[in-house]
Tab-separated table of C-alpha atoms in Angstrom:
chain	number	residue	atom	x	y	z
A	1	UNK	CA	-0.199	-0.152	0.059
A	2	UNK	CA	1.293	3.724	-0.475
A	3	UNK	CA	-0.451	6.011	1.447
A	4	UNK	CA	0.120	9.339	-0.711
A	5	UNK	CA	-0.814	13.239	-0.163
A	6	UNK	CA	-0.538	13.398	3.530
A	7	UNK	CA	1.388	15.021	6.364
A	8	UNK	CA	3.409	12.171	8.145
A	9	UNK	CA	4.199	12.018	11.701
A	10	UNK	CA	7.860	11.982	12.480
A	11	UNK	CA	9.558	11.917	15.776
A	12	UNK	CA	12.414	14.078	15.372
A	13	UNK	CA	10.555	16.542	12.528
A	14	UNK	CA	6.904	16.457	13.900
A	15	UNK	CA	5.264	16.254	10.708
A	16	UNK	CA	7.113	15.734	6.942
A	17	UNK	CA	5.280	15.852	3.941
A	18	UNK	CA	6.327	12.214	2.450
A	19	UNK	CA	4.698	9.264	0.736
A	20	UNK	CA	4.387	5.938	3.356
A	21	UNK	CA	4.656	2.665	1.902
A	22	UNK	CA	3.819	-0.782	3.617
A	23	UNK	CA	4.287	-3.941	2.692
A	24	UNK	CA	1.945	-6.972	4.489
A	25	UNK	CA	1.788	-5.783	8.267
A	26	UNK	CA	4.853	-3.743	8.214
A	27	UNK	CA	6.047	-0.570	6.671
A	28	UNK	CA	8.197	-0.627	4.063
A	29	UNK	CA	10.689	1.362	1.797
A	30	UNK	CA	8.584	0.680	-1.137
A	31	UNK	CA	5.012	-0.864	-1.687
A	32	UNK	CA	4.168	-4.329	-1.633
A	33	UNK	CA	1.011	-4.248	-4.144
A	34	UNK	CA	-0.839	-1.532	-6.145
A	35	UNK	CA	-2.930	-0.220	-3.431
A	36	UNK	CA	-3.327	3.255	-3.195
A	37	UNK	CA	-4.536	5.674	0.045
A	38	UNK	CA	-5.196	9.300	-0.342
A	39	UNK	CA	-4.078	11.203	2.566
A	40	UNK	CA	-4.724	14.670	0.765
A	41	UNK	CA	-5.345	17.337	3.828
A	42	UNK	CA	-4.334	14.695	6.188
A	43	UNK	CA	-1.834	14.125	9.051
A	44	UNK	CA	-0.893	10.773	9.360
A	45	UNK	CA	-0.215	9.766	12.749
A	46	UNK	CA	0.649	6.313	14.440
A	47	UNK	CA	-1.944	4.198	15.696
A	48	UNK	CA	-2.307	5.676	19.491
A	49	UNK	CA	-1.594	3.212	22.696
A	50	UNK	CA	-3.708	3.586	25.459
A	51	UNK	CA	-1.797	2.252	28.475
A	52	UNK	CA	-4.387	3.181	31.446
A	53	UNK	CA	-8.348	3.007	30.251
A	54	UNK	CA	-10.887	0.910	32.343
A	55	UNK	CA	-13.631	0.731	29.454
A	56	UNK	CA	-16.348	1.571	27.333
A	57	UNK	CA	-19.831	1.160	25.811
A	58	UNK	CA	-20.969	-0.373	29.334
A	59	UNK	CA	-18.121	-2.827	29.673
A	60	UNK	CA	-15.195	-3.185	32.233
A	61	UNK	CA	-12.109	-4.545	32.267
A	62	UNK	CA	-12.839	-5.781	35.929
A	63	UNK	CA	-15.615	-7.555	34.963
A	64	UNK	CA	-13.781	-10.395	33.415
A	65	UNK	CA	-15.964	-10.878	30.902
A	66	UNK	CA	-14.256	-12.327	27.117
A	67	UNK	CA	-17.329	-10.230	25.385
A	68	UNK	CA	-16.980	-7.489	27.159
A	69	UNK	CA	-13.100	-6.828	26.682
A	70	UNK	CA	-13.450	-7.983	22.917
A	71	UNK	CA	-16.586	-5.120	22.677
A	72	UNK	CA	-13.964	-2.503	24.119
A	73	UNK	CA	-10.931	-4.031	21.706
A	74	UNK	CA	-13.357	-2.795	18.799
A	75	UNK	CA	-14.505	0.187	20.205
A	76	UNK	CA	-11.205	1.679	20.525
A	77	UNK	CA	-9.917	0.300	17.167
A	78	UNK	CA	-12.951	2.669	15.961
A	79	UNK	CA	-11.553	5.429	17.619
A	80	UNK	CA	-7.687	4.973	15.944
A	81	UNK	CA	-6.433	3.618	19.623
A	82	UNK	CA	-4.644	0.397	18.254
A	83	UNK	CA	-2.914	-0.954	20.949
A	84	UNK	CA	-4.516	-1.032	24.147
A	85	UNK	CA	-3.553	-1.981	27.919
A	86	UNK	CA	-6.551	-1.830	30.131
A	87	UNK	CA	-6.398	-1.053	33.716
A	88	UNK	CA	-8.021	-2.841	36.355
A	89	UNK	CA	-9.532	-1.370	39.844
A	90	UNK	CA	-9.312	-1.977	43.574
A	91	UNK	CA	-11.631	-5.044	43.520
A	92	UNK	CA	-10.871	-8.379	45.297
A	93	UNK	CA	-7.657	-10.779	43.897
A	94	UNK	CA	-10.553	-13.274	42.565
A	95	UNK	CA	-11.576	-10.831	40.216
A	96	UNK	CA	-8.575	-9.544	39.354
A	97	UNK	CA	-7.119	-13.066	38.287
A	98	UNK	CA	-10.212	-13.247	36.193
A	99	UNK	CA	-9.429	-10.363	34.316
A	100	UNK	CA	-5.769	-10.715	33.898
A	101	UNK	CA	-6.757	-14.675	32.388
A	102	UNK	CA	-9.230	-12.994	29.827
A	103	UNK	CA	-6.640	-10.330	28.868
A	104	UNK	CA	-4.055	-13.327	28.331
A	105	UNK	CA	-7.054	-14.801	25.943
A	106	UNK	CA	-7.721	-11.418	24.107
A	107	UNK	CA	-3.969	-10.940	23.568
A	108	UNK	CA	-3.707	-14.260	21.569
A	109	UNK	CA	-7.026	-13.035	19.592
A	110	UNK	CA	-6.634	-11.022	16.166
A	111	UNK	CA	-9.859	-8.819	16.708
A	112	UNK	CA	-10.397	-5.465	17.604
A	113	UNK	CA	-7.295	-3.505	19.167
A	114	UNK	CA	-4.075	-5.429	20.040
A	115	UNK	CA	-4.148	-6.181	23.934
A	116	UNK	CA	-0.424	-5.610	24.772
A	117	UNK	CA	-0.543	-5.203	28.415
A	118	UNK	CA	-2.385	-4.949	31.784
A	119	UNK	CA	-2.032	-2.015	34.093
A	120	UNK	CA	-2.890	-2.531	37.565
A	121	UNK	CA	-4.240	0.468	39.339
A	122	UNK	CA	-5.307	-1.460	42.733
A	123	UNK	CA	-5.630	-2.406	45.122
A	124	UNK	CA	-1.928	-1.087	46.224
A	125	UNK	CA	-2.785	2.364	46.932
A	126	UNK	CA	-3.525	4.458	50.004
A	127	UNK	CA	-6.678	5.383	51.752
A	128	UNK	CA	-6.636	9.287	51.986
A	129	UNK	CA	-5.954	9.649	47.808
A	130	UNK	CA	-8.102	6.295	46.885
A	131	UNK	CA	-10.323	8.562	44.789
A	132	UNK	CA	-13.030	6.734	43.480
A	133	UNK	CA	-11.415	3.155	44.168
A	134	UNK	CA	-13.407	0.803	46.527
A	135	UNK	CA	-11.809	1.176	50.088
A	136	UNK	CA	-12.700	-2.476	50.920
A	137	UNK	CA	-9.918	-4.201	48.896
A	138	UNK	CA	-7.366	-1.542	49.540
A	139	UNK	CA	-4.220	-3.287	51.030
A	140	UNK	CA	-0.309	-2.899	51.415
A	141	UNK	CA	2.144	-3.677	48.626
A	142	UNK	CA	2.026	-7.626	48.276
A	143	UNK	CA	4.875	-9.037	46.350
A	144	UNK	CA	3.465	-12.550	46.172
A	145	UNK	CA	-0.194	-11.578	45.072
A	146	UNK	CA	1.709	-9.392	42.411
A	147	UNK	CA	3.556	-12.579	40.994
A	148	UNK	CA	0.429	-14.742	41.082
A	149	UNK	CA	-1.311	-11.924	38.862
A	150	UNK	CA	1.454	-11.756	36.254
A	151	UNK	CA	1.412	-15.659	35.894
A	152	UNK	CA	-2.884	-15.242	35.593
A	153	UNK	CA	-1.859	-12.815	32.521
A	154	UNK	CA	0.877	-14.462	31.206
A	155	UNK	CA	2.972	-11.515	31.803
A	156	UNK	CA	0.836	-9.588	30.362
A	157	UNK	CA	1.293	-7.027	33.547
A	158	UNK	CA	3.031	-4.004	32.764
A	159	UNK	CA	2.180	-1.449	35.029
A	160	UNK	CA	1.423	-1.517	38.740
A	161	UNK	CA	0.283	1.280	40.705
A	162	UNK	CA	1.687	1.789	44.229
A	163	UNK	CA	1.421	4.501	46.848
A	164	UNK	CA	4.621	4.574	47.916
A	165	UNK	CA	4.379	5.196	51.630
A	166	UNK	CA	3.114	2.279	52.548
A	167	UNK	CA	5.510	-0.406	54.171
A	168	UNK	CA	7.840	-2.643	52.312
A	169	UNK	CA	7.151	-0.375	49.107
A	170	UNK	CA	10.706	0.089	48.180
A	171	UNK	CA	10.881	-4.089	48.099
A	172	UNK	CA	8.049	-4.251	46.180
A	173	UNK	CA	9.173	-1.784	43.558
A	174	UNK	CA	12.764	-3.779	43.212
A	175	UNK	CA	10.471	-7.054	43.089
A	176	UNK	CA	8.361	-5.826	40.547
A	177	UNK	CA	11.337	-4.962	37.884
A	178	UNK	CA	12.309	-8.388	38.508
A	179	UNK	CA	8.597	-9.442	37.012
A	180	UNK	CA	8.882	-7.260	34.110
A	181	UNK	CA	6.489	-4.728	35.712
A	182	UNK	CA	6.971	-1.005	35.809
A	183	UNK	CA	5.824	0.700	39.233
A	184	UNK	CA	3.678	3.837	38.688
A	185	UNK	CA	3.287	6.160	41.696
A	186	UNK	CA	-0.388	7.313	42.145
A	187	UNK	CA	-3.260	7.215	44.521
A	188	UNK	CA	-0.443	8.226	47.091
A	189	UNK	CA	0.071	11.043	50.022
A	190	UNK	CA	3.804	10.611	49.332
A	191	UNK	CA	6.329	13.422	50.203
A	192	UNK	CA	8.780	14.351	48.036
A	193	UNK	CA	11.533	12.487	49.792
A	194	UNK	CA	9.459	9.290	49.588
A	195	UNK	CA	8.618	9.599	46.133
A	196	UNK	CA	12.111	10.221	45.078
A	197	UNK	CA	13.287	7.231	47.229
A	198	UNK	CA	10.876	4.803	44.925
A	199	UNK	CA	11.997	6.448	42.090
A	200	UNK	CA	15.597	5.960	42.877
A	201	UNK	CA	14.852	2.098	43.552
A	202	UNK	CA	12.882	1.690	39.961
A	203	UNK	CA	9.641	3.440	39.418
A	204	UNK	CA	9.272	4.798	36.448
A	205	UNK	CA	6.128	7.084	36.176
A	206	UNK	CA	3.333	8.634	37.907
A	207	UNK	CA	-0.583	7.759	37.671
A	208	UNK	CA	-2.753	10.403	36.096
A	209	UNK	CA	-0.477	13.398	37.306
A	210	UNK	CA	-2.101	15.909	39.862
A	211	UNK	CA	-4.952	13.723	40.529
A	212	UNK	CA	-4.718	11.297	43.763
A	213	UNK	CA	-1.623	12.961	44.791
A	214	UNK	CA	-0.789	15.883	46.818
A	215	UNK	CA	-0.773	19.279	45.137
A	216	UNK	CA	2.615	20.474	43.842
A	217	UNK	CA	3.390	23.909	46.139
A	218	UNK	CA	6.438	25.794	46.672
A	219	UNK	CA	7.393	24.230	50.061
A	220	UNK	CA	5.653	20.438	49.707
A	221	UNK	CA	6.683	19.657	45.960
A	222	UNK	CA	5.679	16.283	46.255
A	223	UNK	CA	5.044	13.330	44.017
A	224	UNK	CA	5.380	16.327	41.301
A	225	UNK	CA	8.437	17.419	41.916
A	226	UNK	CA	10.193	14.282	42.512
A	227	UNK	CA	8.987	13.370	38.817
A	228	UNK	CA	10.483	16.262	37.746
A	229	UNK	CA	13.316	15.729	39.509
A	230	UNK	CA	14.025	12.281	37.632
A	231	UNK	CA	14.069	12.913	34.200
A	232	UNK	CA	13.908	9.472	33.136
A	233	UNK	CA	10.221	9.246	34.746
A	234	UNK	CA	6.925	9.674	33.061
A	235	UNK	CA	3.987	11.430	33.793
A	236	UNK	CA	0.481	10.161	32.658
A	237	UNK	CA	-2.118	12.915	32.005
A	238	UNK	CA	-5.743	12.724	31.549
A	239	UNK	CA	-6.395	15.382	29.004
A	240	UNK	CA	-10.427	15.545	28.905
A	241	UNK	CA	-11.294	18.510	29.914
A	242	UNK	CA	-12.365	17.736	33.311
A	243	UNK	CA	-9.498	16.446	35.001
A	244	UNK	CA	-6.711	18.941	34.532
A	245	UNK	CA	-7.293	22.687	33.660
A	246	UNK	CA	-5.515	23.853	30.185
A	247	UNK	CA	-3.353	26.079	31.534
A	248	UNK	CA	-1.978	23.277	33.608
A	249	UNK	CA	-1.665	20.838	30.961
A	250	UNK	CA	0.278	23.232	28.864
A	251	UNK	CA	2.437	24.433	32.149
A	252	UNK	CA	2.982	20.713	32.453
A	253	UNK	CA	4.361	20.030	29.101
A	254	UNK	CA	6.548	22.801	29.036
A	255	UNK	CA	7.872	21.722	32.513
A	256	UNK	CA	8.388	18.226	31.819
A	257	UNK	CA	8.977	17.854	28.164
A	258	UNK	CA	6.973	16.452	25.649
A	259	UNK	CA	9.310	13.095	25.718
A	260	UNK	CA	8.324	12.684	29.149
A	261	UNK	CA	4.445	12.988	28.838
A	262	UNK	CA	1.628	10.263	28.576
A	263	UNK	CA	-1.806	10.993	27.553
A	264	UNK	CA	-3.883	8.345	28.973
A	265	UNK	CA	-7.806	8.540	28.827
A	266	UNK	CA	-8.746	6.785	31.838
A	267	UNK	CA	-11.879	5.680	30.344
A	268	UNK	CA	-15.019	4.452	32.096
A	269	UNK	CA	-17.739	2.174	30.968
A	270	UNK	CA	-19.909	5.008	30.480
A	271	UNK	CA	-17.723	5.977	27.611
A	272	UNK	CA	-20.219	6.170	24.667
A	273	UNK	CA	-23.214	5.885	26.888
A	274	UNK	CA	-26.432	8.142	27.773
A	275	UNK	CA	-26.335	10.169	30.965
A	276	UNK	CA	-26.901	7.869	33.759
A	277	UNK	CA	-25.773	5.703	36.683
A	278	UNK	CA	-23.438	2.834	36.342
A	279	UNK	CA	-21.677	0.174	38.315
A	280	UNK	CA	-18.097	1.124	39.042
A	281	UNK	CA	-16.110	-2.176	41.154
A	282	UNK	CA	-18.679	-2.611	43.691
A	283	UNK	CA	-20.079	1.214	43.469
A	284	UNK	CA	-21.784	3.287	41.641
A	285	UNK	CA	-20.539	6.062	39.315
A	286	UNK	CA	-23.257	8.902	37.748
A	287	UNK	CA	-22.798	10.557	34.473
A	288	UNK	CA	-23.459	14.207	33.144
A	289	UNK	CA	-22.606	14.778	30.001
A	290	UNK	CA	-18.570	14.614	29.673
A	291	UNK	CA	-18.122	14.501	33.912
A	292	UNK	CA	-18.101	11.313	35.700
A	293	UNK	CA	-18.923	11.098	39.430
A	294	UNK	CA	-18.805	8.780	42.455
A	295	UNK	CA	-22.968	8.256	42.687
A	296	UNK	CA	-22.358	8.782	46.647
A	297	UNK	CA	-20.059	11.969	45.907
A	298	UNK	CA	-20.497	14.178	43.166
A	299	UNK	CA	-16.923	15.811	44.074
A	300	UNK	CA	-15.245	12.760	43.705
A	301	UNK	CA	-14.187	12.225	39.335
A	302	UNK	CA	-14.230	8.398	38.765
A	303	UNK	CA	-12.274	8.901	35.354
A	304	UNK	CA	-13.027	10.131	32.078
A	305	UNK	CA	-15.563	9.137	28.855
A	306	UNK	CA	-13.225	10.825	26.501
A	307	UNK	CA	-11.679	8.402	24.091
A	308	UNK	CA	-7.462	9.033	23.758
A	309	UNK	CA	-8.165	10.258	20.576
A	310	UNK	CA	-10.664	12.787	21.923
A	311	UNK	CA	-7.642	13.507	24.517
A	312	UNK	CA	-5.318	14.200	21.856
A	313	UNK	CA	-7.913	16.375	20.144
A	314	UNK	CA	-8.217	18.117	23.688
A	315	UNK	CA	-4.587	18.817	24.364
A	316	UNK	CA	-4.294	20.039	20.691
A	317	UNK	CA	-7.108	22.735	21.641
A	318	UNK	CA	-5.562	23.618	24.578
A	319	UNK	CA	-2.531	24.688	22.859
A	320	UNK	CA	-0.046	21.441	22.846
A	321	UNK	CA	1.694	21.005	18.854
A	322	UNK	CA	-0.182	18.272	17.532
A	323	UNK	CA	2.837	16.519	17.413
A	324	UNK	CA	3.880	16.315	20.760
A	325	UNK	CA	0.028	15.388	21.760
A	326	UNK	CA	0.606	12.539	19.003
A	327	UNK	CA	4.445	11.560	21.079
A	328	UNK	CA	2.694	11.502	24.020
A	329	UNK	CA	-0.216	9.364	22.918
A	330	UNK	CA	1.991	6.838	20.677
A	331	UNK	CA	5.964	6.412	20.961
A	332	UNK	CA	5.957	7.602	24.858
A	333	UNK	CA	3.536	4.405	26.063
A	334	UNK	CA	5.132	2.246	23.515
A	335	UNK	CA	8.491	2.948	25.152
A	336	UNK	CA	6.568	2.681	28.906
A	337	UNK	CA	5.164	-0.562	27.996
A	338	UNK	CA	8.613	-2.073	26.111
A	339	UNK	CA	7.229	-2.301	22.771
A	340	UNK	CA	8.266	0.948	20.771
A	341	UNK	CA	10.532	-1.415	18.707
A	342	UNK	CA	7.423	-2.801	16.890
A	343	UNK	CA	5.240	0.703	17.162
A	344	UNK	CA	4.861	4.234	18.127
A	345	UNK	CA	6.541	5.742	14.960
A	346	UNK	CA	6.198	5.156	11.752
A	347	UNK	CA	9.190	4.313	10.705
A	348	UNK	CA	10.310	1.853	8.292
A	349	UNK	CA	10.350	-2.062	9.790
A	350	UNK	CA	7.427	-1.041	12.667
A	351	UNK	CA	3.865	-2.233	12.157
A	352	UNK	CA	1.510	-0.825	9.673
A	353	UNK	CA	-0.690	0.675	12.096
A	354	UNK	CA	-1.789	4.066	11.241
A	355	UNK	CA	-4.919	6.880	11.476
A	356	UNK	CA	-5.255	9.630	8.816
A	357	UNK	CA	-6.544	12.822	10.420
A	358	UNK	CA	-8.200	15.189	8.782
A	359	UNK	CA	-6.506	18.894	8.943
A	360	UNK	CA	-9.435	20.581	9.333
A	361	UNK	CA	-10.413	18.805	12.442
A	362	UNK	CA	-8.613	16.243	13.204
A	363	UNK	CA	-11.531	13.692	12.983
A	364	UNK	CA	-10.778	10.221	11.385
A	365	UNK	CA	-10.458	9.824	7.899
A	366	UNK	CA	-9.094	6.455	7.714
A	367	UNK	CA	-7.564	3.678	10.025
A	368	UNK	CA	-4.971	0.963	9.054
A	369	UNK	CA	-4.421	-1.596	11.617
A	370	UNK	CA	-1.817	-4.145	10.908
A	371	UNK	CA	-1.489	-3.178	7.222
A	372	UNK	CA	-4.827	-3.733	6.508
A	373	UNK	CA	-7.654	-0.880	6.291
A	374	UNK	CA	-10.430	-1.436	8.989
A	375	UNK	CA	-11.815	2.313	8.829
A	376	UNK	CA	-12.143	4.920	5.815
A	377	UNK	CA	-14.333	7.787	5.483
A	378	UNK	CA	-16.271	7.417	1.998
A	379	UNK	CA	-14.641	10.274	0.809
A	380	UNK	CA	-10.760	8.286	1.014
A	381	UNK	CA	-10.120	8.125	-2.642
A	382	UNK	CA	-8.186	3.936	-2.821
């Protein structure tokens, strides 16, 4: 296939007017067939990678349902999210085990967005910053439990969120690394020194920066300041127009640098659904427009109802250069998940998963997944 007439995402240069060729499932130097995809007036970007989302269309990863996870994977692919790392909530070990087993089975399929990992957002969190997580199942760091979940997932657990002020956190971080799992600091009351010690022990990022952690102040910089002071650490950001003020989005990209930012959706089962109440890890959430809160506490946000592609559009609307927003939703999460050798950019030898975005409004013109056109607008010439 030849993708012609578009401006192609480039990690170093932003967007470059050039032709892109594919052969089979891969990006290549020359086209493997006579097929042409017209990308005139389009940006051509890598398929996005969401390393932190819970659900969509009434389904949730923690439900542990094969049909539900397939429905989620199909929805994500339709939104230009070609690789997914669903997140488990703070529920029982039995429920998390089932979700991990279902994830393993989904990863072996070739349907919908490709499942490339699992993110355990709970249960190793603190009570004071549990947010929408279920307090009933919170627990201190437990290496044995983490190992059991990794076994159930067949090695697919790539991220685990940790409140690093809890006893045994440093040992947990080191053990997680041995299991092939990156630790993300979140749902925590850790101060700067505690967070710094966790990062020096091997923690690699922050879960949805600013949310569910102490604020960044001039005498108590907390987790946010610690992340900034450790150049190898990354920061997730929910850019849905609800969780983070536009000025803070701009300031954070400027402070951390685009190479350290990871956009995530943190989307819930209410994504793509009408206003109303929905189950959430043994609790209930209430959706009004694009704002989801705990049903019994309207002041507590419960995740987003915006897709990752929607977050990219929102970040750009807030003033983030499109190339930086795309990087934060493709290459950076690929690097965090350890799959940047095959996805995340549009370089020769990478997988041919890409999205054509109309320049006018960043709407999706076409989606190519593993070298096959899986969605295209009727106006696309082919």
